[in-house]
């Protein structure tokens, strides 16, 4: 084989045009309208040819075009203006500076398997990546010092195309990192910065790339290096490609390799945020590092690492979480377990809900939950679903109290905002809508926008969408070798004035893309109504191995080819950020039909109201919080069904009824000036109620206030005096666990009087056996609430009990009172949990709990109580 020497060629621009490179290499341009206009202006044809990739455009410019630009005074003035905006953005005082000026120099590390920043950087597959990209954008907008960690996929996720039969095919074009908004990192000697990881029988080297996102960097690991073996070069080949062995190797690279990369870069994060469980191995590497480099015992390192980890779960079904066969974990992680001093079986136990169950698989979500101080779902409903799904990790704890909260997802407003609406917002809302998108008072000013102006702006965006769809459909048909007649017909699909519905997402079967197709004859009547025509645009990809999902796509494509649907239904191939942007900016209504409660959050529908669109969705995910009766429509009323076929029948019928008898009539009810006033009123309600709440600025602020800052403060305290507090906490935890079998609630005393008047306080006394523990080591609580028909307490409340004076010899009397605020049959019991006297912990942090009347080794999920 020939030996090939490598060298790099970079765009060579004269000094006047040099700022173009800095702008092109900072993803800030993605959400800055003037920067986009400037980069497109460099060469509009190349801009389209290179799929809006500014670095590739600058690297393809002819010398004549460069000369033209250097003489174009208007262009140079535009360049100076945009460059000034960028420099101002990078140096201005931020929200984080103002709110947390005492935390200067801190860093948050955000790990994610995928990042969706822009279509020119295809390192994402769907919602998880788009959310991660928007998280990074809002973090830099808010001045939150955050660094992203991910993988540099040489082929990214697949490009989708359909064959003649409508069956999805996959293509994997190469990502040319040197012609993307990425730059390699170098060490002090000028050599590429790399890290090494231990895999069985070999070392794997990964190179580090940087993507600058405003003020913050995103670092990506790349193993496609000649020094690596072929199978290891494939580690960063494809996103969600390969088998289960490939998956665990990729997740080792992301988690363990990501921590090593930060170390090589000289970055010492204060908080590690795990966006899904893919990166959970990072916690093990952090523990190993503290033990090896700072000589901390395992228990102390565990406390330090756990106190600074945040975990976000995005998956509402157990099967959607990564599970590995224990033997696979032994193969790859035994050396790490030995270095941690817990043995590989101890390590495997960290990833099992029941560490002693040798038949249970190793779950990355369980590992992340065990090793994170804070954990959350991504909507209120998803938080509830997650608590039920993982309740075995906290036996004996009522489901509603499990330490899994929720922070509802959002969108980065300026990324998804169309220019037409942005101009209206500037005029009628003022500039604070993009500086302070979380300000509810700003969005109340939507009412100031004249109905006519809002409607005309929205009409222009719908016309733009229809033009985009026709052009893309024509290219699809040409690539597929369609007949001239079909290609010509593509110019006439869709009506720029008809009610336009969008449905675009991953084609997993639970998302039920074909629900609206359940009754084709009735659908044809609705879509072809001569007075109230309706049209639907579909887009989305099925995972390459998801044949039921591919069949859904095929079904839609075949239906769209029937004469009665040809002009009313379109399936757009190769769904990506560009397609999503056109759709959310141009549709009248966004349809979402998941099988409740399987939609963790869903963010596509959040992108529509900021552009004047309205949601039409099953009450699942974020829409449970976003729906306010007068800002959109719901399919059903949030019911859960045991029979999925019956559910499909009921909800498809409800969908048709709403669309035919309510939605379409409101849309086509026009005043003399041809404006649908009632529809516009609902548009404004949607904008007012959704935009301020469901954006990533609010989301990131919430992560910062509720999780990041407490983690920083807690971990700093644990590290004081050579981690003396962490050592004490670990010792206390071990002592409590050792003494816990001797702890019990021996007796409860209460007034025998059955009826209690409202407004009174019901006294309770409990006798507690503490063994060798002190009263300061425990929290004793009355747990009370309404009783169900089985005698279980529902939605329990707690009242703290206090030790009574005179208690001695490990037997302590506790007293407390129940406020009788509501009438009805109520019950109570008493429980006890560990409480550290000097360091605040969540009451269920240790996983230890005793209830009155339980066997020492048993735990009741829903406590039973004595009647009041």
Coordinates of C-alpha atoms in Angstrom, one line a residue, residues 17 19-20 23-24 28-29 32-44 47 54 57-58 65 69 74-83:
X17 CA -12.4 39.3 4.9
X19 CA -13.6 38.1 10.2
X20 CA -15.7 35.8 7.9
X23 CA -18.0 34.1 12.2
X24 CA -18.2 30.9 10.1
X28 CA -23.4 31.7 16.9
X29 CA -24.2 32.5 13.3
X32 CA -28.3 35.4 14.1
X33 CA -30.3 36.5 11.2
X34 CA -27.9 39.1 9.9
X35 CA -25.0 36.6 10.2
X36 CA -26.9 34.1 8.1
X37 CA -27.7 36.8 5.5
X38 CA -24.1 37.8 5.4
X39 CA -22.8 34.2 4.9
X40 CA -25.4 33.6 2.2
X41 CA -24.4 36.8 0.5
X42 CA -20.8 35.6 0.1
X43 CA -22.0 33.3 -2.7
X44 CA -25.7 32.3 -2.8
X47 CA -24.4 28.4 -0.1
X54 CA -20.1 28.5 5.6
X57 CA -18.4 28.0 1.0
X58 CA -15.3 30.0 2.0
X65 CA -15.2 36.3 -6.2
X69 CA -16.0 40.9 -2.1
X74 CA -21.7 47.5 1.2
X75 CA -20.6 43.9 1.8
X76 CA -17.6 45.0 3.9
X77 CA -19.9 47.3 6.0
X78 CA -22.3 44.4 6.5
X79 CA -19.3 42.2 7.6
X80 CA -18.1 44.8 10.1
X81 CA -21.6 45.1 11.5
X82 CA -22.0 41.4 12.0
X83 CA -18.5 41.0 13.4

